[in-house]
Amino acid sequence: YCVEFRTESLSHHCALETRPYARWMQYLREGHTVCVACQPPAMSADTQRCSGDGHNAHGEKILHWEAIGNSQCQGTWKKIRQLEHCSCPLVHSFIFT
């Protein structure tokens, strides 16, 4: 499944990332909608959910995120909706780890 979030805030460290494999962090923006996929390697065997997916969080609850590979690139987002059938666009799409 996938979850759409609206980025509320992010640290300035995301824009400073220049390593080739992590350059995607430069494109994160406040107010943008991002789509995050929950795939089997990241799922809990017990719950079949990914940690941090905002389960039971709706509306105005602020959730925290951190980019893999640069712990200083972090911020907050709000859950918009969960999609049982992923249709994430090629840009602004991420994977829970």
PDB file of C-alpha atoms in Angstrom:
ATOM      1  CA  TYR A   1       0.000   0.000   0.000  1.00  0.00           C
ATOM      2  CA  CYS A   2       0.997   3.647  -0.298  1.00  0.00           C
ATOM      3  CA  VAL A   3       0.371   6.705   1.828  1.00  0.00           C
ATOM      4  CA  GLU A   4       0.142  10.297   0.627  1.00  0.00           C
ATOM      5  CA  PHE A   5       1.514  12.988   2.929  1.00  0.00           C
ATOM      6  CA  ARG A   6       1.717  16.791   2.699  1.00  0.00           C
ATOM      7  CA  THR A   7       5.160  18.043   3.710  1.00  0.00           C
ATOM      8  CA  GLU A   8       4.757  20.620   6.462  1.00  0.00           C
ATOM      9  CA  SER A   9       8.385  21.408   7.288  1.00  0.00           C
ATOM     10  CA  LEU A  10      11.900  20.260   6.455  1.00  0.00           C
ATOM     11  CA  SER A  11      15.389  21.116   7.607  1.00  0.00           C
ATOM     12  CA  HIS A  12      17.715  23.214   5.450  1.00  0.00           C
ATOM     13  CA  HIS A  13      20.120  20.238   5.385  1.00  0.00           C
ATOM     14  CA  CYS A  14      17.969  18.577   2.688  1.00  0.00           C
ATOM     15  CA  ALA A  15      18.754  21.353   0.191  1.00  0.00           C
ATOM     16  CA  LEU A  16      22.500  21.050   0.922  1.00  0.00           C
ATOM     17  CA  GLU A  17      22.722  17.381  -0.098  1.00  0.00           C
ATOM     18  CA  THR A  18      25.031  16.924  -3.114  1.00  0.00           C
ATOM     19  CA  ARG A  19      25.956  13.227  -3.110  1.00  0.00           C
ATOM     20  CA  PRO A  20      24.710  11.719  -6.404  1.00  0.00           C
ATOM     21  CA  TYR A  21      22.561   8.986  -4.825  1.00  0.00           C
ATOM     22  CA  ALA A  22      20.975  11.428  -2.360  1.00  0.00           C
ATOM     23  CA  ARG A  23      20.396  14.433  -4.607  1.00  0.00           C
ATOM     24  CA  TRP A  24      16.635  13.746  -4.505  1.00  0.00           C
ATOM     25  CA  MET A  25      16.575  15.448  -1.105  1.00  0.00           C
ATOM     26  CA  GLN A  26      17.151  18.820  -2.802  1.00  0.00           C
ATOM     27  CA  TYR A  27      13.715  18.568  -4.409  1.00  0.00           C
ATOM     28  CA  LEU A  28      11.702  18.271  -1.195  1.00  0.00           C
ATOM     29  CA  ARG A  29       9.494  21.304  -0.604  1.00  0.00           C
ATOM     30  CA  GLU A  30       7.111  22.432   2.105  1.00  0.00           C
ATOM     31  CA  GLY A  31       3.498  22.103   1.031  1.00  0.00           C
ATOM     32  CA  HIS A  32       4.178  19.421  -1.608  1.00  0.00           C
ATOM     33  CA  THR A  33       2.358  16.107  -1.602  1.00  0.00           C
ATOM     34  CA  VAL A  34       4.605  13.047  -1.494  1.00  0.00           C
ATOM     35  CA  CYS A  35       3.637   9.422  -1.999  1.00  0.00           C
ATOM     36  CA  VAL A  36       5.335   6.763   0.149  1.00  0.00           C
ATOM     37  CA  ALA A  37       5.176   3.039  -0.616  1.00  0.00           C
ATOM     38  CA  CYS A  38       5.085   0.385   2.093  1.00  0.00           C
ATOM     39  CA  GLN A  39       6.764  -2.692   0.636  1.00  0.00           C
ATOM     40  CA  PRO A  40       7.227  -6.146   2.231  1.00  0.00           C
ATOM     41  CA  PRO A  41      10.868  -5.736   3.364  1.00  0.00           C
ATOM     42  CA  ALA A  42       9.836  -2.796   5.593  1.00  0.00           C
ATOM     43  CA  MET A  43       6.571  -4.333   6.874  1.00  0.00           C
ATOM     44  CA  SER A  44       6.188  -5.692  10.371  1.00  0.00           C
ATOM     45  CA  ALA A  45       5.457  -9.426  10.236  1.00  0.00           C
ATOM     46  CA  ASP A  46       2.855  -9.001  12.985  1.00  0.00           C
ATOM     47  CA  THR A  47       0.885  -6.029  11.698  1.00  0.00           C
ATOM     48  CA  GLN A  48       1.654  -6.087   7.958  1.00  0.00           C
ATOM     49  CA  ARG A  49       2.189  -2.315   8.231  1.00  0.00           C
ATOM     50  CA  CYS A  50       5.213  -0.056   7.883  1.00  0.00           C
ATOM     51  CA  SER A  51       6.385   1.872  10.918  1.00  0.00           C
ATOM     52  CA  GLY A  52       5.601   5.558  10.611  1.00  0.00           C
ATOM     53  CA  ASP A  53       2.815   5.167   8.054  1.00  0.00           C
ATOM     54  CA  GLY A  54       0.472   7.327  10.124  1.00  0.00           C
ATOM     55  CA  HIS A  55      -2.013   4.520  10.774  1.00  0.00           C
ATOM     56  CA  ASN A  56      -4.934   6.017  12.724  1.00  0.00           C
ATOM     57  CA  ALA A  57      -3.523   9.509  12.148  1.00  0.00           C
ATOM     58  CA  HIS A  58      -5.913  11.761  10.282  1.00  0.00           C
ATOM     59  CA  GLY A  59      -6.347  15.440   9.658  1.00  0.00           C
ATOM     60  CA  GLU A  60      -4.140  17.730  11.643  1.00  0.00           C
ATOM     61  CA  LYS A  61      -1.808  15.239  13.373  1.00  0.00           C
ATOM     62  CA  ILE A  62       1.809  16.163  12.635  1.00  0.00           C
ATOM     63  CA  LEU A  63       4.111  13.205  11.985  1.00  0.00           C
ATOM     64  CA  HIS A  64       7.912  13.248  11.830  1.00  0.00           C
ATOM     65  CA  TRP A  65      10.116  11.802   9.071  1.00  0.00           C
ATOM     66  CA  GLU A  66      13.874  11.403   8.481  1.00  0.00           C
ATOM     67  CA  ALA A  67      15.700  10.708   5.221  1.00  0.00           C
ATOM     68  CA  ILE A  68      17.826   7.570   5.019  1.00  0.00           C
ATOM     69  CA  GLY A  69      21.449   8.429   4.361  1.00  0.00           C
ATOM     70  CA  ASN A  70      21.261  11.928   5.863  1.00  0.00           C
ATOM     71  CA  SER A  71      19.771  12.029   9.346  1.00  0.00           C
ATOM     72  CA  GLN A  72      19.980  15.837   9.273  1.00  0.00           C
ATOM     73  CA  CYS A  73      17.431  15.910   6.422  1.00  0.00           C
ATOM     74  CA  GLN A  74      14.230  15.604   8.391  1.00  0.00           C
ATOM     75  CA  GLY A  75      10.923  17.287   8.902  1.00  0.00           C
ATOM     76  CA  THR A  76       7.214  16.901   9.470  1.00  0.00           C
ATOM     77  CA  TRP A  77       4.243  15.924   7.359  1.00  0.00           C
ATOM     78  CA  LYS A  78       0.515  15.275   7.657  1.00  0.00           C
ATOM     79  CA  LYS A  79      -1.201  12.191   6.313  1.00  0.00           C
ATOM     80  CA  ILE A  80      -3.634  12.873   3.486  1.00  0.00           C
ATOM     81  CA  ARG A  81      -4.803   9.344   2.677  1.00  0.00           C
ATOM     82  CA  GLN A  82      -3.805   5.714   2.325  1.00  0.00           C
ATOM     83  CA  LEU A  83      -4.017   4.020  -1.071  1.00  0.00           C
ATOM     84  CA  GLU A  84      -4.494   0.258  -1.126  1.00  0.00           C
ATOM     85  CA  HIS A  85      -3.412   0.153  -4.773  1.00  0.00           C
ATOM     86  CA  CYS A  86      -0.300   2.230  -5.245  1.00  0.00           C
ATOM     87  CA  SER A  87      -0.377   4.747  -8.041  1.00  0.00           C
ATOM     88  CA  CYS A  88       2.495   6.942  -6.935  1.00  0.00           C
ATOM     89  CA  PRO A  89       3.884   9.279  -9.603  1.00  0.00           C
ATOM     90  CA  LEU A  90       7.512   8.841 -10.622  1.00  0.00           C
ATOM     91  CA  VAL A  91       8.481  12.082  -8.877  1.00  0.00           C
ATOM     92  CA  HIS A  92       7.945  12.770  -5.180  1.00  0.00           C
ATOM     93  CA  SER A  93       7.661   9.049  -4.427  1.00  0.00           C
ATOM     94  CA  PHE A  94       9.488   7.331  -1.581  1.00  0.00           C
ATOM     95  CA  ILE A  95       9.731   3.975   0.202  1.00  0.00           C
ATOM     96  CA  PHE A  96       9.421   3.248   3.946  1.00  0.00           C
ATOM     97  CA  THR A  97      12.504   1.514   5.368  1.00  0.00           C
TER      98      THR A  97
END
